[in-house]
Amino acid sequence: MMPDYALWDSLQSPVWIFDIDCKRISWANKAALMFWNAETLDEISQRDFSKDMSEAVNVTLSQYQKRFDAGENIKTWWNLTPGNITRKVLCHFTGYLTPEGRTAMLVEVIADEPCLRRDIALADFTNLALLFDSDGKLVSVNHAFEEYFGNELRDLAAFATDTHLARRWLRSARSNGFFQAGARCWTGQNFQWFDVEGVWLGDRQQLLLHLSDLSDLGEGRDEMQLVRHHAEMDYLTGLVNRRGFGKVVHGENDKNRSYSLLFLDIDGFKLINDTHGHSVGDRLLTDIAERLKLTLDNRGLLARFGGDEFVIKIDRSQVGIPGDLARELIAELNRPFEIGDIGEIIMGCSIGIARYPEDADNLDTLITYADMALHRAKYLGRNRSLYFTPEMACALHRKARLRHRLSIALEKCEFSVHYQPITRSDDGMLKGFEALVRWNDEELGHVSPAEFIPLAEETGQIVQLGRWIMQQALKQLRTWRSKFGIDLMVSVNLSRAQLQPGLAPYVSELMKQYDIKPSQVALELTESTMLLDYDEARHCIEALGQIGVELYLDDFGTGYSSLSQLHDLPITTVKLDKSFVQGEHKGSLAVIEATRAICEKLGLRLIAEGIETQNQLEYLKHCGYDYCQGFYIGRPMAPEQLEELHANLFEQSVEN
Ligand code: C2E
Ligand code: CA
Ligand code: CA
C-alpha cells in the first residue's frame, strides 16, 4: 500500500525518498520533481542513480543507512546533478522505514546554492578544485573532489590544517592574484599531499584552488621530493614542464651568464589531433620531443609547456647564435615522422627567440616575449624563427590598451558617424554617402577605424557597434529628408561577424522606423567576407538581398577572387579599391579598365573610391565609372560640417 504523503506534497522545498538499496527515488513531492527536472513521479522513479554513482558516494550512503538505524539525522551539503547541471544543496537526511521494512532515506533540500561556480564546472575533472569565499569558507567543490573525499570539508583553515597558513594563502592570492604551494592537507576524510595552486577571482572575491593529487607516488621516499617530482615533470614526454623549467632556471645561481629562450610551437598540430585523434597526436609529440632532445644534444634545457609548445633554454657561451640553432631544429623537425599505421607525417614548426639579459631581466617576461616573437613568426608564414623586438611588445601593449578603452567607449557610446559623399560621375550630382565610424577617445585621442574595427571584430563587439552605426545612418537619412526634402542613399560597412540571422530583420525594422526605402540603403562587404562557405552568413546575405537593400563589393581588386566567383551573390555594385585609383600598382590602369569591362558584362555598377586629384577624377569618368568618392570630392565629415561645407551638393542630388 502506498503511504499517504499528501502533507509533504504541499511543502515548498524539494522532498523525496531515496531507496538506498535500489538507488532509486521512490517518491518525490512537486518541488522535488521540478528540482530533478522530471514531469511525473513515474518518470523520476524510473531513473537509475546507480549508473553515475561513484564508489565514494555509494559507501557514504551505506554509512548513512547505519547512522539512520542508530537514530541519527544528517544535515550536510551535497552536490546533486539534475539534468546535467550541478547544484550544491544543503540537505537534511532522515531515515525512513519502507513498507517492506528497509531503511530508506528521506531527503529534504533546505537551501540551494543557485549556481555552482563556472570555474569549477569548467575545471579539468581529473584535477581537483575547491572554491572558497574571502573569509575562507568553502563555497563549492568539483565532482572529482567530492567523489574522492565527500563533503565534509568546511573551510580553508581546516584544509590547510593551520589557520595561519590559510590566512597566508588568502593574503598572497589576494595581493598577487596567485600562489602555489606543496602542502599536506585535510580533505575532510584524510590527510593528503597536494600541490596547491590558488587563483584569486577578483570580481567575485573568491579563491579558487586547483589541486594536483600527489598521494599515489609510492612509499619510502621523501614525500616533499615526490611532490616536486610529480608536479614538475611532463608525463607524456618525460621532459620538465613549465613549473619544473622555472624551478631549474631560478635555481641556477650564475646571474651573469647570458642565455636565450626558444619558444617552439608545432605548425598545424591541432589538425593532426583533429584528423587522426589524440593517441596519434600524443605519439607524434613524444617523437618530436625525442628528436628535439637528440638535436639539442645536451646544449640546452628542453621543456614541454603543454600542448605542442616546447621551450628551450640555451647558454650563449655554448651555442653561439641562437638563430642558427633554431634553424637547425626546424630543419630536423621538417624531416618526416613515421607513425604506425598512418605512415609519414611531415611537420613544420615556428620558433620565437628572446635573450637574457638584453630583452628582459626575468624569466616570466622572457617567456612572454619569446611567445610574442613566435606568434609573429607564425603570422609571417610559419616554419621559421624570429627574434623578439621591443616593437612587438609595444604593439601588444597598444592592443591591450585599445581593447580596454574600446569596451569603455562601447558602454558610454563614445562613437560618432562621419559621412563621405558619393557623386555621379557624369554630372557630379550627389548620390549619397558612405557612413564611416569615428572614435575619439579621452585618453588615446582619435583612433582610426582601420585599427579598432579589427579589434572589435575579434571580440565580437562589432555586432553591437555595427547595429548602432546602422541606426545612426538611417536616422541621418530621415533628418536630411526633412531638412532638404531629398532621399539620399547611405552605404554602411559590414563585418563578417555581423552576418547573422537577426541582421536583415533589424535593417527592415530600422527602415520602417525611419521611413527609408530599400533603394536608399547599401551595405558594403569585402570579398573575403562574401566568400563564405558557411551557411549562416550566406543565408544572411541572401536575406539582405531579399529585403531589397543593395550590396556593394568593397575594396575590389585587393583579394584573389574573380567577379565570376561572386556571381551568385546579390551584389549590385563594385567599389574598386583606392590603391588602383591612386595608381599604386604596376598594372593599375589595366585593372581599372578590365574591371569596368567585366562589370559592364555582368551588369554591375562601379564606384571608384579614393579619388584625390582632378586627373584621377577625369580618368575614371573617361573609363565609364558610374560613381566617384574621394577626398577630392569630399572628406568624411560630421553631418553639420558637411551641410555647411558642401551646401551645393545638397542642392543637386540623384533621385534614389
Ligand atoms: P573602407 O570601407 O575602404 O573605407 C574607405 C576608407 O578610405 C575610409 O577610411 C576613408 O576615410 C578613406 N578614404 C576615402 N577617400 C579617400 C581618399 O581620397 N584618399 C585616401 N587616402 N583615403 C580615402 P577610414 O574611415 O579610416 O576607414 C578605414 C576602414 O575601416 C574602412 O575602409 C572600413 O574597412 C573600416 N570601417 C570604417 N567605418 C566602418 C564601419 O562603420 N563599420 C565597419 N565594419 N567598418 C568600418
Ligand atoms: Ca567601405
Ligand atoms: Ca573601400
PDB file of N, CA and C and ligand atoms in Angstrom, residues 434 493 524 554 575, ligand 2:
ATOM      1  N   GLU A 434      28.925  57.414 -47.863  1.00  0.00           N
ATOM      2  CA  GLU A 434      29.366  56.221 -47.146  1.00  0.00           C
ATOM      3  C   GLU A 434      29.473  56.608 -45.676  1.00  0.00           C
ATOM      4  N   ASN A 493      29.314  49.987 -43.898  1.00  0.00           N
ATOM      5  CA  ASN A 493      30.242  48.848 -43.955  1.00  0.00           C
ATOM      6  C   ASN A 493      29.799  47.744 -43.010  1.00  0.00           C
ATOM      7  N   GLU A 524      28.161  47.512 -47.507  1.00  0.00           N
ATOM      8  CA  GLU A 524      29.444  47.229 -48.143  1.00  0.00           C
ATOM      9  C   GLU A 524      30.101  46.029 -47.494  1.00  0.00           C
ATOM     10  N   ASP A 554      33.158  45.794 -51.638  1.00  0.00           N
ATOM     11  CA  ASP A 554      34.127  46.821 -51.249  1.00  0.00           C
ATOM     12  C   ASP A 554      35.560  46.373 -51.544  1.00  0.00           C
ATOM     13  N   LYS A 575      32.989  48.394 -55.735  1.00  0.00           N
ATOM     14  CA  LYS A 575      33.829  49.553 -55.428  1.00  0.00           C
ATOM     15  C   LYS A 575      35.272  49.147 -55.653  1.00  0.00           C
TER      16      LYS A 575
HETATM   17 CA    CA B   2      33.747  50.805 -47.424  1.00  0.00          CA
END
